[in-house]
Amino acid sequence: MKAIEVTGRIDSQGNLVLDEPIQGNTYPHQVRVIVLVPEQAETEEVDPDDTPVEEIKASLRRALQQAKTGQRLPLSQMWEGIDAE
């Protein structure tokens, strides 16, 4: 048996909705699903440095578009004003 880890949510009708489609050639018509639901204490411990995936994707798309259109800064200019310790 092959394991595939994905994230998702359960909608108001009780259906499992995946965040991303599962990529692959072929899978059997029936699969086994184990749903892991975080405990209350786990959901309260949010890492402030944990940027949401959608926000990261949007930032990467903007950066790629800027690079394609020539909107770039020289590396030396990027470090201006940063105090390294």
XYZ file of N, CA and C in Angstrom:
255
model
N 0.853 -1.176 0.000
C 0.000 0.000 0.000
C 0.896 1.236 0.000
N 0.538 2.232 -0.771
C 1.289 3.479 -0.893
C 0.598 4.568 -0.078
N 1.378 5.368 0.639
C 0.823 6.471 1.427
C 1.074 7.792 0.708
N 0.069 8.633 0.679
C 0.168 9.979 0.099
C -0.353 10.936 1.156
N 0.484 11.888 1.554
C 0.051 12.850 2.569
C -0.415 14.128 1.892
N -1.632 14.542 2.185
C -2.199 15.780 1.655
C -2.914 16.501 2.791
N -3.221 17.755 2.580
C -4.000 18.503 3.560
C -5.352 18.837 2.965
N -6.288 19.140 3.817
C -7.625 19.479 3.361
C -8.485 19.901 4.528
N -9.764 19.914 4.290
C -10.709 20.289 5.344
C -11.991 19.486 5.143
N -12.810 19.503 6.138
C -14.102 18.836 6.038
C -15.156 19.921 5.941
N -15.953 19.890 4.868
C -16.954 20.936 4.664
C -18.185 20.698 5.539
N -19.161 21.592 5.430
C -20.348 21.532 6.296
C -21.210 20.301 6.047
N -21.038 19.654 4.893
C -21.786 18.429 4.607
C -21.013 17.179 5.025
N -19.820 17.357 5.601
C -19.017 16.227 6.039
C -18.132 15.635 4.960
N -18.003 16.316 3.835
C -17.159 15.820 2.743
C -15.723 16.288 2.927
N -14.776 15.431 2.594
C -13.365 15.773 2.644
C -13.007 16.542 1.379
N -12.457 17.749 1.534
C -12.076 18.594 0.411
C -10.566 18.806 0.509
N -9.821 18.324 -0.483
C -8.368 18.442 -0.471
C -7.937 19.832 -0.924
N -6.820 20.320 -0.339
C -6.287 21.625 -0.726
C -5.718 21.603 -2.140
N -5.125 20.497 -2.531
C -4.535 20.337 -3.859
C -4.954 18.973 -4.399
N -5.133 18.846 -5.709
C -5.450 17.522 -6.259
C -4.262 16.577 -6.097
N -4.531 15.295 -5.989
C -3.480 14.290 -5.892
C -2.995 13.988 -7.300
N -1.695 14.168 -7.513
C -1.096 13.939 -8.819
C -0.640 12.490 -8.922
N -0.768 11.900 -10.069
C -0.302 10.536 -10.271
C -0.921 9.939 -11.509
N -0.407 8.811 -11.901
C -0.905 8.140 -13.110
C -2.274 7.528 -12.877
N -2.311 6.473 -12.105
C -3.578 5.803 -11.851
C -3.635 5.362 -10.403
N -4.801 5.400 -9.842
C -5.023 4.940 -8.477
C -6.260 4.048 -8.501
N -6.342 3.128 -7.559
C -7.536 2.270 -7.523
C -8.794 3.115 -7.300
N -9.923 2.540 -7.629
C -11.176 3.277 -7.478
C -11.523 3.519 -6.022
N -11.029 2.678 -5.146
C -11.331 2.847 -3.735
C -10.025 2.998 -2.968
N -9.984 3.941 -2.035
C -8.797 4.181 -1.217
C -9.194 4.182 0.250
N -8.211 4.029 1.120
C -8.449 4.133 2.559
C -8.003 5.524 2.995
N -8.774 6.158 3.853
C -8.484 7.516 4.300
C -8.420 7.531 5.819
N -7.357 8.122 6.352
C -7.232 8.354 7.790
C -7.229 9.861 7.977
N -8.147 10.384 8.749
C -8.250 11.823 8.971
C -7.651 12.140 10.334
N -6.649 13.018 10.361
C -6.021 13.454 11.597
C -6.508 14.867 11.900
N -7.205 15.018 12.998
C -7.762 16.311 13.389
C -6.939 16.848 14.552
N -6.426 18.085 14.456
C -5.612 18.618 15.546
C -6.435 18.807 16.817
N -5.786 18.565 17.941
C -6.411 18.820 19.232
C -6.507 20.328 19.439
N -7.335 20.759 20.359
C -7.525 22.181 20.624
C -6.194 22.861 20.956
N -5.360 22.223 21.773
C -4.078 22.818 22.167
C -3.166 23.007 20.960
N -3.221 22.089 19.988
C -2.385 22.191 18.800
C -2.799 23.373 17.926
N -4.073 23.664 17.843
C -4.535 24.759 16.993
C -4.233 26.114 17.619
N -4.072 26.156 18.935
C -3.779 27.420 19.610
C -2.315 27.810 19.474
N -1.433 26.829 19.253
C -0.010 27.087 19.145
C 0.343 27.425 17.704
N 0.079 28.649 17.292
C 0.350 29.084 15.931
C 1.706 29.767 15.903
N 2.560 29.301 15.013
C 3.886 29.889 14.867
C 3.746 31.201 14.091
N 4.131 32.326 14.697
C 3.980 33.610 13.998
C 4.856 33.712 12.748
N 5.899 32.866 12.653
C 6.769 32.875 11.484
C 6.280 31.932 10.391
N 5.174 31.243 10.615
C 4.655 30.274 9.655
C 3.731 30.988 8.676
N 4.295 31.408 7.555
C 3.539 32.133 6.533
C 2.628 31.160 5.789
N 1.358 31.520 5.590
C 0.446 30.637 4.857
C 0.963 30.330 3.453
N 0.741 29.115 2.998
C 1.232 28.653 1.699
C 0.715 29.538 0.570
N -0.552 29.917 0.608
C -1.110 30.751 -0.471
C -0.402 32.100 -0.549
N -0.024 32.657 0.598
C 0.688 33.932 0.616
C 2.084 33.776 0.001
N 2.748 32.670 0.297
C 4.062 32.400 -0.279
C 3.957 32.224 -1.793
N 2.957 31.459 -2.246
C 2.766 31.258 -3.684
C 2.517 32.577 -4.399
N 1.685 33.431 -3.821
C 1.377 34.724 -4.438
C 2.636 35.584 -4.524
N 3.455 35.558 -3.486
C 4.696 36.325 -3.481
C 5.658 35.817 -4.559
N 5.764 34.500 -4.692
C 6.630 33.934 -5.720
C 6.138 34.273 -7.121
N 4.817 34.266 -7.315
C 4.264 34.633 -8.633
C 4.607 36.090 -8.966
N 4.447 36.990 -7.970
C 4.781 38.405 -8.190
C 6.267 38.558 -8.520
N 7.128 37.863 -7.773
C 8.571 37.968 -7.995
C 8.947 37.462 -9.382
N 8.341 36.357 -9.810
C 8.622 35.819 -11.140
C 8.180 36.803 -12.220
N 7.001 37.380 -12.052
C 6.499 38.349 -13.027
C 7.412 39.576 -13.074
N 7.870 40.046 -11.908
C 8.771 41.198 -11.874
C 10.097 40.874 -12.555
N 10.607 39.670 -12.325
C 11.864 39.275 -12.966
C 11.702 39.207 -14.480
N 10.560 38.688 -14.947
C 10.313 38.579 -16.388
C 10.232 39.944 -17.053
N 9.715 40.933 -16.327
C 9.561 42.272 -16.911
C 10.761 43.175 -16.626
N 11.808 42.606 -16.023
C 13.024 43.380 -15.798
C 12.993 44.261 -14.575
N 12.032 44.095 -13.712
C 11.948 44.893 -12.482
C 12.806 44.229 -11.405
N 14.115 44.508 -11.456
C 15.045 43.873 -10.531
C 15.900 44.918 -9.842
N 16.398 44.564 -8.656
C 17.348 45.402 -7.931
C 18.701 44.712 -7.950
N 19.778 45.473 -8.062
C 21.103 44.864 -7.940
C 21.269 44.276 -6.541
N 21.987 43.175 -6.440
C 22.176 42.508 -5.159
C 22.762 43.455 -4.116
N 23.696 44.291 -4.519
C 24.314 45.224 -3.574
C 23.286 46.188 -2.991
N 22.293 46.551 -3.762
C 21.261 47.474 -3.307
C 20.274 46.795 -2.355
N 20.078 45.483 -2.515
C 19.157 44.761 -1.639
C 19.613 44.770 -0.188
N 20.917 44.809 0.041
C 21.455 44.724 1.392
C 21.551 46.102 2.076
N 21.275 47.172 1.364
C 21.339 48.506 1.973
C 20.319 48.616 3.097
N 20.752 49.128 4.229
C 19.858 49.349 5.369
C 19.657 48.134 6.252
N 20.273 47.011 5.902
C 20.173 45.818 6.737
C 21.402 45.762 7.632
N 21.176 45.745 8.929
C 22.283 45.671 9.885
C 22.521 44.226 10.261
N 23.553 43.628 9.699
C 23.878 42.223 10.025
C 24.677 42.207 11.323
N 24.330 41.256 12.158
C 25.043 41.135 13.440
C 25.968 39.957 13.414
